[in-house]
PDB file of C-alpha atoms in Angstrom:
ATOM      1  CA  MET A   1      80.314  78.417  78.461  1.00  0.00           C
ATOM      2  CA  GLY A   2      78.135  81.133  79.988  1.00  0.00           C
ATOM      3  CA  ASP A   3      77.966  82.057  83.655  1.00  0.00           C
ATOM      4  CA  ALA A   4      79.062  78.599  84.801  1.00  0.00           C
ATOM      5  CA  ALA A   5      82.457  79.155  83.174  1.00  0.00           C
ATOM      6  CA  PHE A   6      82.736  82.603  84.743  1.00  0.00           C
ATOM      7  CA  TRP A   7      82.124  81.300  88.269  1.00  0.00           C
ATOM      8  CA  ALA A   8      84.388  78.311  87.708  1.00  0.00           C
ATOM      9  CA  ALA A   9      87.160  80.600  86.470  1.00  0.00           C
ATOM     10  CA  LEU A  10      86.619  82.942  89.416  1.00  0.00           C
ATOM     11  CA  LEU A  11      86.837  80.065  91.914  1.00  0.00           C
ATOM     12  CA  ALA A  12      89.961  78.695  90.237  1.00  0.00           C
ATOM     13  CA  LYS A  13      91.625  82.107  90.267  1.00  0.00           C
ATOM     14  CA  MET A  14      90.666  82.661  93.928  1.00  0.00           C
ATOM     15  CA  LEU A  15      92.136  79.333  95.022  1.00  0.00           C
ATOM     16  CA  ALA A  16      95.263  79.633  92.866  1.00  0.00           C
ATOM     17  CA  SER A  17      95.965  83.212  93.948  1.00  0.00           C
ATOM     18  CA  ALA A  18      95.357  82.410  97.612  1.00  0.00           C
ATOM     19  CA  GLY A  19      97.648  79.401  97.444  1.00  0.00           C
ATOM     20  CA  ILE A  20     100.519  81.198  95.752  1.00  0.00           C
ATOM     21  CA  VAL A  21     100.373  84.269  98.010  1.00  0.00           C
ATOM     22  CA  VAL A  22     100.115  82.256 101.231  1.00  0.00           C
ATOM     23  CA  LEU A  23     103.020  80.064 100.096  1.00  0.00           C
ATOM     24  CA  ALA A  24     105.088  83.096  99.100  1.00  0.00           C
ATOM     25  CA  SER A  25     104.416  84.953 102.358  1.00  0.00           C
ATOM     26  CA  LEU A  26     105.323  81.894 104.436  1.00  0.00           C
ATOM     27  CA  ALA A  27     108.490  81.428 102.375  1.00  0.00           C
ATOM     28  CA  VAL A  28     109.483  85.049 103.019  1.00  0.00           C
ATOM     29  CA  GLU A  29     109.289  84.530 106.791  1.00  0.00           C
ATOM     30  CA  ARG A  30     110.787  81.028 106.929  1.00  0.00           C
ATOM     31  CA  VAL A  31     113.233  80.707 104.026  1.00  0.00           C
ATOM     32  CA  GLY A  32     113.987  84.254 102.910  1.00  0.00           C
ATOM     33  CA  PRO A  33     112.678  87.087 100.746  1.00  0.00           C
ATOM     34  CA  LEU A  34     114.216  85.857  97.474  1.00  0.00           C
ATOM     35  CA  VAL A  35     112.405  82.505  97.605  1.00  0.00           C
ATOM     36  CA  GLY A  36     109.126  84.259  98.368  1.00  0.00           C
ATOM     37  CA  ALA A  37     109.698  86.690  95.515  1.00  0.00           C
ATOM     38  CA  MET A  38     110.346  83.882  93.035  1.00  0.00           C
ATOM     39  CA  ILE A  39     107.184  82.068  94.115  1.00  0.00           C
ATOM     40  CA  ALA A  40     105.176  85.278  93.746  1.00  0.00           C
ATOM     41  CA  THR A  41     106.269  85.747  90.125  1.00  0.00           C
ATOM     42  CA  LEU A  42     105.181  82.299  88.965  1.00  0.00           C
ATOM     43  CA  PRO A  43     102.106  82.615  86.702  1.00  0.00           C
ATOM     44  CA  ILE A  44     100.001  80.261  88.800  1.00  0.00           C
ATOM     45  CA  SER A  45      97.328  82.883  89.434  1.00  0.00           C
ATOM     46  CA  ALA A  46      97.255  83.797  85.732  1.00  0.00           C
ATOM     47  CA  GLY A  47      97.155  80.158  84.665  1.00  0.00           C
ATOM     48  CA  PRO A  48      93.433  79.587  85.325  1.00  0.00           C
ATOM     49  CA  ALA A  49      92.545  82.702  83.353  1.00  0.00           C
ATOM     50  CA  TYR A  50      94.430  81.504  80.263  1.00  0.00           C
ATOM     51  CA  THR A  51      93.100  77.971  80.704  1.00  0.00           C
ATOM     52  CA  PHE A  52      89.504  79.166  80.561  1.00  0.00           C
ATOM     53  CA  LEU A  53      90.335  81.441  77.644  1.00  0.00           C
ATOM     54  CA  ALA A  54      91.647  78.367  75.835  1.00  0.00           C
ATOM     55  CA  LEU A  55      88.394  76.531  76.500  1.00  0.00           C
ATOM     56  CA  ASP A  56      86.267  79.375  75.153  1.00  0.00           C
ATOM     57  CA  HIS A  57      88.362  80.865  72.331  1.00  0.00           C
ATOM     58  CA  GLU A  58      90.541  79.939  69.380  1.00  0.00           C
ATOM     59  CA  ALA A  59      94.334  79.942  69.414  1.00  0.00           C
ATOM     60  CA  ASP A  60      94.574  83.332  67.683  1.00  0.00           C
ATOM     61  CA  PHE A  61      92.622  84.898  70.549  1.00  0.00           C
ATOM     62  CA  LEU A  62      95.139  83.504  73.061  1.00  0.00           C
ATOM     63  CA  ARG A  63      97.981  84.882  70.983  1.00  0.00           C
ATOM     64  CA  GLU A  64      96.471  88.362  70.985  1.00  0.00           C
ATOM     65  CA  SER A  65      95.791  88.099  74.725  1.00  0.00           C
ATOM     66  CA  ALA A  66      99.416  87.151  75.413  1.00  0.00           C
ATOM     67  CA  VAL A  67     100.676  90.146  73.430  1.00  0.00           C
ATOM     68  CA  ALA A  68      98.190  92.429  75.191  1.00  0.00           C
ATOM     69  CA  SER A  69      99.410  91.160  78.576  1.00  0.00           C
ATOM     70  CA  LEU A  70     102.992  92.319  78.007  1.00  0.00           C
ATOM     71  CA  PRO A  71     102.342  96.028  78.764  1.00  0.00           C
ATOM     72  CA  ALA A  72     100.619  94.970  81.984  1.00  0.00           C
ATOM     73  CA  VAL A  73     103.735  93.080  83.065  1.00  0.00           C
ATOM     74  CA  ALA A  74     105.783  96.229  82.445  1.00  0.00           C
ATOM     75  CA  ALA A  75     103.230  98.224  84.425  1.00  0.00           C
ATOM     76  CA  THR A  76     103.578  95.741  87.296  1.00  0.00           C
ATOM     77  CA  ALA A  77     107.313  96.484  87.392  1.00  0.00           C
ATOM     78  CA  LEU A  78     106.506 100.191  87.725  1.00  0.00           C
ATOM     79  CA  PHE A  79     103.964  99.331  90.441  1.00  0.00           C
ATOM     80  CA  ILE A  80     106.699  97.508  92.388  1.00  0.00           C
ATOM     81  CA  ALA A  81     109.138 100.391  91.998  1.00  0.00           C
ATOM     82  CA  ALA A  82     106.553 102.924  93.176  1.00  0.00           C
ATOM     83  CA  TYR A  83     105.532 100.779  96.130  1.00  0.00           C
ATOM     84  CA  ALA A  84     109.157 100.187  97.152  1.00  0.00           C
ATOM     85  CA  ALA A  85     109.828 103.925  97.106  1.00  0.00           C
ATOM     86  CA  LEU A  86     106.773 104.711  99.231  1.00  0.00           C
ATOM     87  CA  ALA A  87     106.643 101.762 101.620  1.00  0.00           C
ATOM     88  CA  ARG A  88     109.873 102.546 103.416  1.00  0.00           C
ATOM     89  CA  ARG A  89     108.356 105.728 104.818  1.00  0.00           C
ATOM     90  CA  ARG A  90     104.586 105.378 104.440  1.00  0.00           C
ATOM     91  CA  GLY A  91     101.847 103.040 105.585  1.00  0.00           C
ATOM     92  CA  VAL A  92     100.345 100.239 103.565  1.00  0.00           C
ATOM     93  CA  ALA A  93      97.265 102.185 102.409  1.00  0.00           C
ATOM     94  CA  LEU A  94      99.178 105.177 101.059  1.00  0.00           C
ATOM     95  CA  SER A  95     101.920 103.019  99.559  1.00  0.00           C
ATOM     96  CA  LEU A  96      99.491 100.759  97.721  1.00  0.00           C
ATOM     97  CA  GLY A  97      97.282 103.661  96.667  1.00  0.00           C
ATOM     98  CA  GLY A  98     100.188 105.473  95.071  1.00  0.00           C
ATOM     99  CA  ALA A  99     101.567 102.321  93.453  1.00  0.00           C
ATOM    100  CA  LEU A 100      98.180 101.345  92.005  1.00  0.00           C
ATOM    101  CA  GLY A 101      97.805 104.848  90.592  1.00  0.00           C
ATOM    102  CA  VAL A 102     101.143 104.382  88.837  1.00  0.00           C
ATOM    103  CA  TRP A 103     100.045 100.958  87.548  1.00  0.00           C
ATOM    104  CA  ILE A 104      96.794 102.276  86.082  1.00  0.00           C
ATOM    105  CA  ALA A 105      98.517 105.195  84.356  1.00  0.00           C
ATOM    106  CA  ALA A 106     101.284 102.920  83.069  1.00  0.00           C
ATOM    107  CA  VAL A 107      99.059 100.157  81.714  1.00  0.00           C
ATOM    108  CA  LEU A 108      96.863 102.691  79.900  1.00  0.00           C
ATOM    109  CA  GLY A 109      99.847 104.501  78.435  1.00  0.00           C
ATOM    110  CA  LEU A 110     101.976 101.491  77.506  1.00  0.00           C
ATOM    111  CA  ALA A 111      99.068  99.680  75.848  1.00  0.00           C
ATOM    112  CA  ARG A 112      98.767 102.525  73.328  1.00  0.00           C
ATOM    113  CA  ILE A 113     102.350 102.251  72.121  1.00  0.00           C
ATOM    114  CA  GLY A 114     101.679  99.092  70.120  1.00  0.00           C
ATOM    115  CA  GLY A 115     104.437  97.466  68.073  1.00  0.00           C
ATOM    116  CA  GLY A 116     103.087  93.923  68.085  1.00  0.00           C
ATOM    117  CA  LEU A 117     104.816  91.069  69.890  1.00  0.00           C
ATOM    118  CA  VAL A 118     108.358  92.297  69.251  1.00  0.00           C
ATOM    119  CA  GLY A 119     107.633  95.885  70.204  1.00  0.00           C
ATOM    120  CA  ALA A 120     105.607  94.991  73.304  1.00  0.00           C
ATOM    121  CA  GLY A 121     108.194  92.436  74.399  1.00  0.00           C
ATOM    122  CA  LEU A 122     111.148  94.797  74.029  1.00  0.00           C
ATOM    123  CA  LEU A 123     109.232  97.552  75.791  1.00  0.00           C
ATOM    124  CA  ALA A 124     108.395  95.246  78.700  1.00  0.00           C
ATOM    125  CA  VAL A 125     111.999  94.080  79.024  1.00  0.00           C
ATOM    126  CA  GLY A 126     113.273  97.666  78.908  1.00  0.00           C
ATOM    127  CA  VAL A 127     110.861  98.847  81.593  1.00  0.00           C
ATOM    128  CA  ILE A 128     111.621  95.885  83.878  1.00  0.00           C
ATOM    129  CA  VAL A 129     115.399  96.258  83.511  1.00  0.00           C
ATOM    130  CA  GLY A 130     115.056  99.987  84.198  1.00  0.00           C
ATOM    131  CA  CYS A 131     113.074  99.254  87.368  1.00  0.00           C
ATOM    132  CA  ILE A 132     115.660  96.670  88.474  1.00  0.00           C
ATOM    133  CA  MET A 133     118.414  99.250  88.137  1.00  0.00           C
ATOM    134  CA  ALA A 134     116.380 101.958  89.867  1.00  0.00           C
ATOM    135  CA  CYS A 135     115.515  99.666  92.797  1.00  0.00           C
ATOM    136  CA  ARG A 136     118.945  98.128  93.373  1.00  0.00           C
ATOM    137  CA  ARG A 137     119.453 100.104  96.578  1.00  0.00           C
ATOM    138  CA  TRP A 138     116.314  98.554  98.087  1.00  0.00           C
ATOM    139  CA  ARG A 139     117.122  94.890  97.346  1.00  0.00           C
ATOM    140  CA  THR A 140     118.884  94.338 100.674  1.00  0.00           C
ATOM    141  CA  GLY A 141     117.615  97.236 102.750  1.00  0.00           C
ATOM    142  CA  GLY A 142     114.831  95.495 104.626  1.00  0.00           C
ATOM    143  CA  HIS A 143     115.450  92.867 107.314  1.00  0.00           C
ATOM    144  CA  VAL A 144     112.640  90.351 107.783  1.00  0.00           C
ATOM    145  CA  PRO A 145     111.951  90.181 111.527  1.00  0.00           C
ATOM    146  CA  ALA A 146     110.921  86.967 113.244  1.00  0.00           C
ATOM    147  CA  ARG A 147     107.249  86.707 114.167  1.00  0.00           C
ATOM    148  CA  ARG A 148     105.372  84.131 116.213  1.00  0.00           C
ATOM    149  CA  LYS A 149     103.377  81.878 113.896  1.00  0.00           C
ATOM    150  CA  ARG A 150      99.701  81.126 114.480  1.00  0.00           C
ATOM    151  CA  ALA A 151      97.549  78.545 112.724  1.00  0.00           C
ATOM    152  CA  SER A 152      94.912  81.196 112.018  1.00  0.00           C
ATOM    153  CA  ASP A 153      97.420  83.275 110.037  1.00  0.00           C
ATOM    154  CA  ILE A 154      97.098  81.032 106.973  1.00  0.00           C
ATOM    155  CA  LEU A 155      93.306  81.296 106.913  1.00  0.00           C
ATOM    156  CA  VAL A 156      93.470  85.067 107.335  1.00  0.00           C
ATOM    157  CA  ARG A 157      95.979  85.420 104.508  1.00  0.00           C
ATOM    158  CA  ALA A 158      93.970  83.190 102.178  1.00  0.00           C
ATOM    159  CA  GLY A 159      90.814  85.154 102.986  1.00  0.00           C
ATOM    160  CA  ILE A 160      92.493  88.479 102.200  1.00  0.00           C
ATOM    161  CA  VAL A 161      93.694  87.262  98.824  1.00  0.00           C
ATOM    162  CA  MET A 162      90.393  85.682  97.794  1.00  0.00           C
ATOM    163  CA  ALA A 163      88.508  88.833  98.778  1.00  0.00           C
ATOM    164  CA  LEU A 164      90.819  90.923  96.588  1.00  0.00           C
ATOM    165  CA  VAL A 165      90.411  88.538  93.653  1.00  0.00           C
ATOM    166  CA  VAL A 166      86.610  88.643  93.921  1.00  0.00           C
ATOM    167  CA  ALA A 167      86.637  92.448  94.119  1.00  0.00           C
ATOM    168  CA  VAL A 168      88.828  92.793  91.032  1.00  0.00           C
ATOM    169  CA  VAL A 169      86.945  90.247  88.894  1.00  0.00           C
ATOM    170  CA  LEU A 170      83.433  91.397  89.824  1.00  0.00           C
ATOM    171  CA  ALA A 171      84.325  95.059  89.442  1.00  0.00           C
ATOM    172  CA  GLY A 172      85.679  94.326  85.990  1.00  0.00           C
ATOM    173  CA  ARG A 173      82.542  92.451  84.972  1.00  0.00           C
ATOM    174  CA  LEU A 174      80.255  95.224  86.174  1.00  0.00           C
ATOM    175  CA  ALA A 175      82.338  98.051  84.730  1.00  0.00           C
ATOM    176  CA  GLY A 176      82.319  96.859  81.135  1.00  0.00           C
ATOM    177  CA  PRO A 177      84.759  95.222  78.717  1.00  0.00           C
ATOM    178  CA  GLY A 178      87.325  98.032  78.703  1.00  0.00           C
ATOM    179  CA  ALA A 179      87.706  98.103  82.452  1.00  0.00           C
ATOM    180  CA  THR A 180      87.586  94.307  82.541  1.00  0.00           C
ATOM    181  CA  GLY A 181      90.659  94.087  80.349  1.00  0.00           C
ATOM    182  CA  ILE A 182      92.545  96.368  82.726  1.00  0.00           C
ATOM    183  CA  LEU A 183      91.329  94.887  86.005  1.00  0.00           C
ATOM    184  CA  ALA A 184      91.880  91.308  84.857  1.00  0.00           C
ATOM    185  CA  LEU A 185      95.615  92.072  84.650  1.00  0.00           C
ATOM    186  CA  ALA A 186      95.819  93.894  87.986  1.00  0.00           C
ATOM    187  CA  PRO A 187      98.809  92.835  90.146  1.00  0.00           C
ATOM    188  CA  VAL A 188      96.620  90.947  92.629  1.00  0.00           C
ATOM    189  CA  VAL A 189      99.464  88.759  93.920  1.00  0.00           C
ATOM    190  CA  MET A 190     101.733  91.743  94.597  1.00  0.00           C
ATOM    191  CA  VAL A 191      98.940  93.736  96.241  1.00  0.00           C
ATOM    192  CA  SER A 192      98.016  90.733  98.373  1.00  0.00           C
ATOM    193  CA  LEU A 193     101.615  90.231  99.469  1.00  0.00           C
ATOM    194  CA  ALA A 194     101.863  93.885 100.455  1.00  0.00           C
ATOM    195  CA  VAL A 195      98.581  93.769 102.390  1.00  0.00           C
ATOM    196  CA  ILE A 196      99.725  90.666 104.269  1.00  0.00           C
ATOM    197  CA  LEU A 197     103.408  91.447 104.833  1.00  0.00           C
ATOM    198  CA  HIS A 198     103.517  95.226 105.299  1.00  0.00           C
ATOM    199  CA  PRO A 199     101.726  95.260 108.680  1.00  0.00           C
ATOM    200  CA  ARG A 200     103.518  92.072 109.749  1.00  0.00           C
ATOM    201  CA  ILE A 201     107.181  92.649 108.840  1.00  0.00           C
ATOM    202  CA  GLY A 202     107.212  96.364 108.001  1.00  0.00           C
ATOM    203  CA  GLY A 203     107.305  98.435 104.843  1.00  0.00           C
ATOM    204  CA  ALA A 204     111.072  98.246 104.298  1.00  0.00           C
ATOM    205  CA  ALA A 205     111.177  94.441 104.402  1.00  0.00           C
ATOM    206  CA  THR A 206     108.075  94.158 102.208  1.00  0.00           C
ATOM    207  CA  ALA A 207     109.635  96.560  99.698  1.00  0.00           C
ATOM    208  CA  THR A 208     112.697  94.308  99.601  1.00  0.00           C
ATOM    209  CA  VAL A 209     110.528  91.254  98.822  1.00  0.00           C
ATOM    210  CA  LEU A 210     108.689  92.967  95.977  1.00  0.00           C
ATOM    211  CA  THR A 211     111.908  94.459  94.584  1.00  0.00           C
ATOM    212  CA  LEU A 212     113.518  91.013  94.513  1.00  0.00           C
ATOM    213  CA  SER A 213     110.604  89.813  92.387  1.00  0.00           C
ATOM    214  CA  LEU A 214     111.478  92.170  89.509  1.00  0.00           C
ATOM    215  CA  PRO A 215     113.897  89.749  87.753  1.00  0.00           C
ATOM    216  CA  GLY A 216     111.165  87.109  87.884  1.00  0.00           C
ATOM    217  CA  LEU A 217     108.976  89.330  85.701  1.00  0.00           C
ATOM    218  CA  LEU A 218     111.485  88.856  82.878  1.00  0.00           C
ATOM    219  CA  GLY A 219     110.633  85.162  82.947  1.00  0.00           C
ATOM    220  CA  PHE A 220     106.972  86.074  82.705  1.00  0.00           C
ATOM    221  CA  VAL A 221     107.714  88.162  79.596  1.00  0.00           C
ATOM    222  CA  ALA A 222     109.559  85.203  78.075  1.00  0.00           C
ATOM    223  CA  ALA A 223     106.626  82.901  78.876  1.00  0.00           C
ATOM    224  CA  LEU A 224     104.054  85.220  77.306  1.00  0.00           C
ATOM    225  CA  SER A 225     106.231  85.654  74.225  1.00  0.00           C
ATOM    226  CA  ALA A 226     106.613  81.894  73.877  1.00  0.00           C
ATOM    227  CA  LEU A 227     102.863  81.472  74.254  1.00  0.00           C
ATOM    228  CA  ALA A 228     102.207  84.022  71.525  1.00  0.00           C
ATOM    229  CA  LEU A 229     104.701  82.313  69.200  1.00  0.00           C
ATOM    230  CA  THR A 230     103.607  78.717  69.757  1.00  0.00           C
ATOM    231  CA  VAL A 231      99.898  78.634  70.556  1.00  0.00           C
ATOM    232  CA  GLU A 232      98.712  78.760  66.944  1.00  0.00           C
ATOM    233  CA  ARG A 233     101.263  76.220  65.729  1.00  0.00           C
ATOM    234  CA  PHE A 234     101.099  73.666  68.550  1.00  0.00           C
ATOM    235  CA  GLY A 235      97.797  74.464  70.246  1.00  0.00           C
ATOM    236  CA  PRO A 236      97.037  75.516  73.834  1.00  0.00           C
ATOM    237  CA  ALA A 237      97.566  72.003  75.230  1.00  0.00           C
ATOM    238  CA  LEU A 238     101.308  72.289  74.524  1.00  0.00           C
ATOM    239  CA  ALA A 239     101.812  76.057  74.490  1.00  0.00           C
ATOM    240  CA  LEU A 240     100.408  76.719  77.964  1.00  0.00           C
ATOM    241  CA  PRO A 241     102.540  74.082  79.774  1.00  0.00           C
ATOM    242  CA  LEU A 242     105.572  75.352  77.842  1.00  0.00           C
ATOM    243  CA  ALA A 243     104.944  78.874  79.125  1.00  0.00           C
ATOM    244  CA  LEU A 244     104.699  77.571  82.689  1.00  0.00           C
ATOM    245  CA  LEU A 245     107.892  75.542  82.247  1.00  0.00           C
ATOM    246  CA  ILE A 246     109.750  78.652  81.090  1.00  0.00           C
ATOM    247  CA  THR A 247     108.851  80.575  84.232  1.00  0.00           C
ATOM    248  CA  LEU A 248     109.783  77.621  86.447  1.00  0.00           C
ATOM    249  CA  ALA A 249     113.158  77.290  84.730  1.00  0.00           C
ATOM    250  CA  TRP A 250     113.818  81.041  84.847  1.00  0.00           C
ATOM    251  CA  ASN A 251     112.978  81.480  88.530  1.00  0.00           C
ATOM    252  CA  GLY A 252     114.781  78.269  89.434  1.00  0.00           C
ATOM    253  CA  GLY A 253     117.848  79.571  87.610  1.00  0.00           C
ATOM    254  CA  ILE A 254     117.726  82.800  89.625  1.00  0.00           C
ATOM    255  CA  LEU A 255     117.612  80.837  92.876  1.00  0.00           C
ATOM    256  CA  LEU A 256     120.456  78.566  91.747  1.00  0.00           C
ATOM    257  CA  ALA A 257     122.614  81.498  90.658  1.00  0.00           C
ATOM    258  CA  ASN A 258     122.024  83.144  94.026  1.00  0.00           C
ATOM    259  CA  ARG A 259     123.151  79.984  95.857  1.00  0.00           C
ATOM    260  CA  LEU A 260     126.308  79.717  93.735  1.00  0.00           C
ATOM    261  CA  ARG A 261     127.220  83.379  94.123  1.00  0.00           C
ATOM    262  CA  PRO A 262     130.289  83.837  96.352  1.00  0.00           C
ATOM    263  CA  ALA A 263     129.600  85.408  99.730  1.00  0.00           C
ATOM    264  CA  PRO A 264     130.794  89.021 100.056  1.00  0.00           C
ATOM    265  CA  ILE A 265     134.077  89.514 101.881  1.00  0.00           C
ATOM    266  CA  PRO A 266     133.633  91.454 105.135  1.00  0.00           C
ATOM    267  CA  GLU A 267     135.309  94.837 105.270  1.00  0.00           C
ATOM    268  CA  THR A 268     137.405  93.797 108.292  1.00  0.00           C
ATOM    269  CA  ALA A 269     138.924  90.900 106.327  1.00  0.00           C
ATOM    270  CA  ARG A 270     140.093  93.039 103.444  1.00  0.00           C
TER     271      ARG A 270
END
């Protein structure tokens, strides 16, 4: 495939990441933080990467890649928890810097634990559930203020995301295969959301959005596990859409359950 495949994959990832982050950020401001969080945890930005892997590698390579991605998903949960803790009191630069430091340390440490698909999957689920419990107090602590919308906002947001994607991918290619494996799984969507939303709606509200996305990561773990289990038997043409369908069903179920949940009774009515 050569360089043509690399640039095609980079362009696809830029466009997909920009689209999902812009859509998620608009949903946060117009529909609510939970909808934006569920959009952000769909694997649309990761989809092009796995598609081009499928074009260039055999099914066993995709299976190993899916298993190797599970620690990175767990590290993303720790990134969200660290950012949520910092963003309520600190600026975007310090909050993201600290959270990315946690992500790098976590992805390097968790990747060494091993355990195959079962071990990596259980570890990822345990870390995500732990982060959900630790961040419960921040799920409703940030009000999303109203802001005047401008047509140029969408272009600015898309530009921010695409610039981050290019920086991550090119840095990984120049730094060598080890760093590439780490940087390719960097939480670009979450970082992009923080860069866009933190200055616009404040750190507390942005922390709420990212915290609400934690349950969506469980769907991502399920999708990667399904991909690892099915890609060699059924091939990428069926396994990849199945993984996407799992995340859509999981996040849709979260939204549906939230709509059906009874409203809390006010204290004055008790």
